Amino acid sequence: MHTRTVFFVSDGTGITAETFGNAILAQFEFKPRHVRMPFIDSVDKAHQVVRQVNHTAELEGRKPVVFTTLVNVEILKVIEEGCKGMLLDMFGTFVRPLEIELGMKSSHRIGRFSDVSKSKEYHDRIEAINYSLAHDDGQSNRDLEQADVILVGVSRSGKTPTSLYLAMQHGLKAANYPLIPDDFERQQLPPALVPHRKKIFGLTIQPERLREIRNERRPDSRYAALDNCRMEVAEAEAMMRRAGIRWLSTTTKSIEEIATTILQEIRPERLEY
């Protein structure tokens, strides 16, 4: 049961407001109800926001938290004057002091993604996503020379979500391959990967956690049995050590942490903007 409602109000997609707001909310032990209100780009829409926030305040008997990234001063003023929530204006907090410090006006561009579809970075990111989808779970051996990174590990160790995050967030072409019993019997990496050893990064996981994840997919199966999980993890780690592959455990790490660690190892320049 949520204890408070949090609104993310933006004149664009709301992604910036929500990402920043969630980073702050993560410091507190409570579960809010999230309401994203994107494309608030007129005074009429601002009044609708005020009505919804104030209605929520009346129903819950406490102030909603309202994160905003609104560029238009007139629209923001409607919310500032009428809203009965706790208003956190992120642009007002950061952009205006920066204007003073830098001695220049910001562009006041509405919407972070207003012209992104025309940029090379955007098209590269779409290409990376398509590549990662085509090379998910060892589906294809083609064009591996184009890969920025090839993730290996046992089934359900986090390869697919990490690959897609690297593609979507950082524009990396990420292939991933499961290490399976046939590989363990040969005690060798899949043959298609050997020429690309320098691009390989391994993911491992504690057997107990792996069992939990696999059991959700195939309850009470040999695939999810603890002894099988222990065997697969031990064999995979031994193989990675023999091959000199860098690897990390995903057991207690978020996708963001895993991806950042991989980037630090293989493409540190992607952490600079």
CSV table of C-alpha atoms in Angstrom, one decimal:
chain,number,residue,atom,x,y,z
A,1,MET,CA,0.0,0.0,0.0
A,2,HIS,CA,1.4,3.4,-1.0
A,3,THR,CA,1.9,6.0,1.7
A,4,ARG,CA,2.0,9.1,-0.6
A,5,THR,CA,1.5,10.1,-4.2
A,6,VAL,CA,4.3,11.6,-6.2
A,7,PHE,CA,3.7,13.5,-9.4
A,8,PHE,CA,6.2,14.0,-12.2
A,9,VAL,CA,5.2,17.0,-14.2
A,10,SER,CA,7.0,18.0,-17.4
A,11,ASP,CA,6.5,19.8,-20.7
A,12,GLY,CA,8.2,16.9,-22.4
A,13,THR,CA,8.2,13.1,-21.8
A,14,GLY,CA,8.7,13.4,-18.1
A,15,ILE,CA,11.7,11.1,-18.1
A,16,THR,CA,14.1,13.7,-16.7
A,17,ALA,CA,11.7,14.6,-13.9
A,18,GLU,CA,11.0,11.0,-13.0
A,19,THR,CA,14.7,9.8,-13.2
A,20,PHE,CA,15.9,12.7,-11.0
A,21,GLY,CA,12.9,12.4,-8.7
A,22,ASN,CA,13.3,8.7,-8.2
A,23,ALA,CA,17.0,9.1,-7.4
A,24,ILE,CA,16.0,11.4,-4.6
A,25,LEU,CA,13.1,9.2,-3.4
A,26,ALA,CA,15.4,6.2,-3.3
A,27,GLN,CA,17.0,7.7,-0.2
A,28,PHE,CA,13.7,7.2,1.8
A,29,GLU,CA,12.1,4.0,2.9
A,30,PHE,CA,8.6,4.3,1.6
A,31,LYS,CA,6.6,3.3,-1.4
A,32,PRO,CA,4.9,6.2,-3.2
A,33,ARG,CA,2.3,6.0,-5.9
A,34,HIS,CA,3.9,7.4,-9.1
A,35,VAL,CA,1.9,9.6,-11.5
A,36,ARG,CA,3.7,10.8,-14.6
A,37,MET,CA,2.1,13.9,-16.3
A,38,PRO,CA,4.0,14.5,-19.5
A,39,PHE,CA,3.5,17.2,-22.2
A,40,ILE,CA,2.1,19.9,-19.9
A,41,ASP,CA,2.7,22.6,-22.5
A,42,SER,CA,-0.3,24.9,-22.0
A,43,VAL,CA,-1.9,26.9,-19.2
A,44,ASP,CA,-5.1,24.8,-19.6
A,45,LYS,CA,-3.1,21.6,-19.0
A,46,ALA,CA,-1.4,23.3,-16.0
A,47,HIS,CA,-4.8,23.9,-14.4
A,48,GLN,CA,-5.6,20.2,-15.0
A,49,VAL,CA,-2.4,19.3,-13.1
A,50,VAL,CA,-3.4,21.6,-10.2
A,51,ARG,CA,-6.9,20.0,-10.0
A,52,GLN,CA,-5.5,16.5,-10.0
A,53,VAL,CA,-2.8,17.2,-7.4
A,54,ASN,CA,-5.3,19.1,-5.1
A,55,HIS,CA,-7.9,16.3,-5.5
A,56,THR,CA,-5.3,13.8,-4.4
A,57,ALA,CA,-4.3,15.9,-1.4
A,58,GLU,CA,-7.9,16.0,-0.3
A,59,LEU,CA,-8.4,12.3,-0.7
A,60,GLU,CA,-5.2,11.3,1.0
A,61,GLY,CA,-5.1,14.0,3.7
A,62,ARG,CA,-1.5,14.9,3.0
A,63,LYS,CA,0.5,16.8,0.5
A,64,PRO,CA,1.5,15.0,-2.7
A,65,VAL,CA,5.1,15.5,-3.7
A,66,VAL,CA,5.4,17.2,-7.1
A,67,PHE,CA,8.6,17.1,-9.2
A,68,THR,CA,8.5,19.5,-12.2
A,69,THR,CA,10.8,20.2,-15.2
A,70,LEU,CA,8.8,23.0,-16.8
A,71,VAL,CA,10.5,25.6,-19.0
A,72,ASN,CA,7.5,27.9,-19.6
A,73,VAL,CA,7.3,30.4,-16.7
A,74,GLU,CA,3.6,31.1,-17.2
A,75,ILE,CA,2.8,27.4,-17.0
A,76,LEU,CA,5.0,26.9,-13.9
A,77,LYS,CA,3.4,29.9,-12.3
A,78,VAL,CA,-0.1,28.3,-12.5
A,79,ILE,CA,1.2,25.3,-10.6
A,80,GLU,CA,3.2,27.3,-8.1
A,81,GLU,CA,0.2,29.4,-7.2
A,82,GLY,CA,-2.5,26.8,-7.2
A,83,CYS,CA,-0.9,23.5,-6.3
A,84,LYS,CA,-1.4,22.2,-2.7
A,85,GLY,CA,1.4,19.7,-3.0
A,86,MET,CA,5.1,20.0,-2.1
A,87,LEU,CA,6.5,21.5,-5.2
A,88,LEU,CA,10.1,20.7,-6.2
A,89,ASP,CA,11.0,22.8,-9.3
A,90,MET,CA,14.2,21.1,-10.6
A,91,PHE,CA,14.8,23.6,-13.4
A,92,GLY,CA,14.3,26.5,-11.0
A,93,THR,CA,16.7,24.9,-8.5
A,94,PHE,CA,19.5,24.2,-10.9
A,95,VAL,CA,19.1,26.1,-14.2
A,96,ARG,CA,18.6,29.6,-12.9
A,97,PRO,CA,21.6,29.5,-10.5
A,98,LEU,CA,23.7,28.2,-13.4
A,99,GLU,CA,22.5,31.1,-15.6
A,100,ILE,CA,23.9,33.5,-13.0
A,101,GLU,CA,27.1,31.6,-12.5
A,102,LEU,CA,27.8,31.1,-16.2
A,103,GLY,CA,26.7,34.6,-17.1
A,104,MET,CA,24.4,33.3,-19.9
A,105,LYS,CA,20.8,32.4,-20.5
A,106,SER,CA,19.8,28.7,-21.0
A,107,SER,CA,18.1,27.8,-24.3
A,108,HIS,CA,14.8,27.1,-22.4
A,109,ARG,CA,14.2,24.4,-24.9
A,110,ILE,CA,11.0,22.5,-24.3
A,111,GLY,CA,11.4,18.8,-24.3
A,112,ARG,CA,14.7,17.0,-24.0
A,113,PHE,CA,13.9,14.9,-27.1
A,114,SER,CA,12.5,17.6,-29.4
A,115,ASP,CA,15.1,17.2,-32.1
A,116,VAL,CA,16.8,14.1,-31.0
A,117,SER,CA,15.4,11.9,-33.9
A,118,LYS,CA,17.5,13.9,-36.3
A,119,SER,CA,20.8,13.3,-34.5
A,120,LYS,CA,23.4,10.7,-35.4
A,121,GLU,CA,23.5,9.6,-31.8
A,122,TYR,CA,19.8,8.7,-31.9
A,123,HIS,CA,20.2,6.6,-35.1
A,124,ASP,CA,23.3,4.9,-33.6
A,125,ARG,CA,21.3,4.0,-30.5
A,126,ILE,CA,18.4,2.5,-32.6
A,127,GLU,CA,20.9,0.5,-34.6
A,128,ALA,CA,22.5,-0.8,-31.4
A,129,ILE,CA,19.1,-1.9,-30.0
A,130,ASN,CA,18.3,-3.8,-33.2
A,131,TYR,CA,21.7,-5.4,-33.1
A,132,SER,CA,21.4,-6.4,-29.5
A,133,LEU,CA,17.9,-7.9,-30.1
A,134,ALA,CA,19.2,-9.9,-33.1
A,135,HIS,CA,22.1,-11.2,-31.1
A,136,ASP,CA,20.2,-12.0,-27.8
A,137,ASP,CA,20.8,-15.4,-26.2
A,138,GLY,CA,23.1,-16.7,-29.0
A,139,GLN,CA,20.5,-16.3,-31.7
A,140,SER,CA,23.1,-15.2,-34.3
A,141,ASN,CA,26.8,-15.6,-34.9
A,142,ARG,CA,26.8,-13.1,-37.8
A,143,ASP,CA,28.6,-9.7,-37.6
A,144,LEU,CA,30.2,-10.4,-34.2
A,145,GLU,CA,33.1,-8.2,-35.3
A,146,GLN,CA,30.7,-5.3,-35.0
A,147,ALA,CA,29.9,-6.0,-31.4
A,148,ASP,CA,31.2,-3.6,-28.8
A,149,VAL,CA,30.8,-6.2,-26.1
A,150,ILE,CA,29.8,-9.9,-25.9
A,151,LEU,CA,28.3,-11.0,-22.6
A,152,VAL,CA,28.6,-14.6,-21.5
A,153,GLY,CA,27.2,-16.4,-18.5
A,154,VAL,CA,24.8,-19.2,-17.4
A,155,SER,CA,21.1,-18.9,-18.3
A,156,ARG,CA,19.3,-16.2,-16.2
A,157,SER,CA,22.4,-14.4,-15.0
A,158,GLY,CA,21.3,-11.0,-16.3
A,159,LYS,CA,22.8,-11.0,-19.8
A,160,THR,CA,19.7,-10.0,-21.8
A,161,PRO,CA,18.6,-7.0,-19.6
A,162,THR,CA,22.2,-5.8,-19.4
A,163,SER,CA,22.6,-6.0,-23.2
A,164,LEU,CA,19.5,-4.1,-23.9
A,165,TYR,CA,20.4,-1.4,-21.3
A,166,LEU,CA,23.8,-0.9,-22.8
A,167,ALA,CA,22.2,-0.5,-26.2
A,168,MET,CA,19.3,1.7,-25.2
A,169,GLN,CA,21.2,3.9,-22.7
A,170,HIS,CA,24.7,4.0,-24.2
A,171,GLY,CA,24.3,3.0,-27.8
A,172,LEU,CA,26.6,-0.1,-27.5
A,173,LYS,CA,26.1,-3.1,-29.8
A,174,ALA,CA,25.9,-5.9,-27.2
A,175,ALA,CA,25.6,-9.5,-28.1
A,176,ASN,CA,25.1,-12.2,-25.4
A,177,TYR,CA,25.6,-15.9,-25.3
A,178,PRO,CA,24.5,-18.5,-22.7
A,179,LEU,CA,27.1,-20.9,-21.4
A,180,ILE,CA,25.5,-24.4,-21.6
A,181,PRO,CA,26.4,-28.0,-20.5
A,182,ASP,CA,27.9,-28.7,-24.0
A,183,ASP,CA,30.4,-25.9,-23.4
A,184,PHE,CA,31.3,-27.2,-20.0
A,185,GLU,CA,31.9,-30.7,-21.4
A,186,ARG,CA,34.2,-29.3,-24.1
A,187,GLN,CA,35.7,-27.0,-21.4
A,188,GLN,CA,35.9,-24.3,-24.1
A,189,LEU,CA,34.0,-21.1,-25.0
A,190,PRO,CA,31.5,-21.4,-27.9
A,191,PRO,CA,33.7,-21.6,-31.0
A,192,ALA,CA,32.1,-18.6,-32.6
A,193,LEU,CA,33.3,-16.4,-29.7
A,194,VAL,CA,36.9,-17.4,-29.6
A,195,PRO,CA,38.1,-14.9,-32.3
A,196,HIS,CA,36.4,-12.1,-30.3
A,197,ARG,CA,37.8,-13.0,-26.9
A,198,LYS,CA,38.9,-9.4,-26.2
A,199,LYS,CA,35.3,-8.2,-26.4
A,200,ILE,CA,33.9,-10.8,-24.0
A,201,PHE,CA,32.7,-9.9,-20.5
A,202,GLY,CA,31.4,-12.5,-18.2
A,203,LEU,CA,28.4,-12.4,-15.8
A,204,THR,CA,28.0,-14.8,-12.9
A,205,ILE,CA,25.6,-15.1,-10.0
A,206,GLN,CA,25.3,-16.8,-6.6
A,207,PRO,CA,23.7,-20.3,-7.1
A,208,GLU,CA,21.1,-19.7,-4.4
A,209,ARG,CA,19.9,-16.5,-6.2
A,210,LEU,CA,20.0,-18.3,-9.6
A,211,ARG,CA,17.8,-21.0,-8.2
A,212,GLU,CA,15.2,-18.5,-7.1
A,213,ILE,CA,15.2,-16.8,-10.5
A,214,ARG,CA,15.0,-20.1,-12.5
A,215,ASN,CA,12.3,-21.5,-10.2
A,216,GLU,CA,10.0,-18.6,-11.1
A,217,ARG,CA,10.4,-19.6,-14.8
A,218,ARG,CA,10.4,-23.4,-14.4
A,219,PRO,CA,9.2,-24.5,-10.9
A,220,ASP,CA,10.7,-27.7,-9.4
A,221,SER,CA,12.7,-28.5,-12.6
A,222,ARG,CA,16.1,-29.9,-12.9
A,223,TYR,CA,17.0,-26.6,-14.6
A,224,ALA,CA,16.2,-24.8,-11.3
A,225,ALA,CA,17.6,-27.4,-8.9
A,226,LEU,CA,20.2,-25.9,-6.5
A,227,ASP,CA,22.8,-28.6,-7.2
A,228,ASN,CA,22.5,-28.0,-11.0
A,229,CYS,CA,22.8,-24.2,-10.4
A,230,ARG,CA,25.9,-24.7,-8.3
A,231,MET,CA,27.5,-26.9,-11.0
A,232,GLU,CA,26.7,-24.5,-13.8
A,233,VAL,CA,28.0,-21.5,-12.0
A,234,ALA,CA,31.2,-23.3,-10.9
A,235,GLU,CA,31.9,-24.5,-14.4
A,236,ALA,CA,31.2,-21.1,-16.0
A,237,GLU,CA,33.5,-19.3,-13.6
A,238,ALA,CA,36.2,-21.9,-14.1
A,239,MET,CA,35.9,-21.5,-17.9
A,240,MET,CA,36.1,-17.7,-17.6
A,241,ARG,CA,39.2,-17.9,-15.4
A,242,ARG,CA,40.9,-20.3,-17.9
A,243,ALA,CA,40.0,-18.0,-20.8
A,244,GLY,CA,41.2,-14.9,-19.0
A,245,ILE,CA,37.8,-13.2,-19.3
A,246,ARG,CA,36.8,-10.3,-17.1
A,247,TRP,CA,33.7,-11.0,-15.1
A,248,LEU,CA,31.5,-9.8,-12.2
A,249,SER,CA,28.7,-11.2,-10.0
A,250,THR,CA,25.2,-9.8,-10.7
A,251,THR,CA,23.8,-11.1,-7.5
A,252,THR,CA,23.3,-7.9,-5.6
A,253,LYS,CA,23.8,-5.4,-8.4
A,254,SER,CA,21.3,-3.4,-10.4
A,255,ILE,CA,21.4,-3.4,-14.2
A,256,GLU,CA,22.7,0.2,-14.0
A,257,GLU,CA,25.6,-0.9,-11.8
A,258,ILE,CA,26.4,-3.9,-14.0
A,259,ALA,CA,26.4,-1.7,-17.2
A,260,THR,CA,28.6,1.0,-15.6
A,261,THR,CA,31.1,-1.6,-14.5
A,262,ILE,CA,31.3,-3.1,-18.0
A,263,LEU,CA,31.7,0.4,-19.5
A,264,GLN,CA,34.5,1.2,-17.1
A,265,GLU,CA,36.3,-1.9,-18.4
A,266,ILE,CA,35.6,-1.8,-22.1
A,267,ARG,CA,34.5,1.7,-23.2
A,268,PRO,CA,35.3,4.2,-20.4
A,269,GLU,CA,34.8,7.1,-22.9
A,270,ARG,CA,31.1,6.2,-23.0
A,271,LEU,CA,30.8,7.5,-19.4
A,272,GLU,CA,31.8,11.0,-20.6
A,273,TYR,CA,29.3,13.3,-22.2
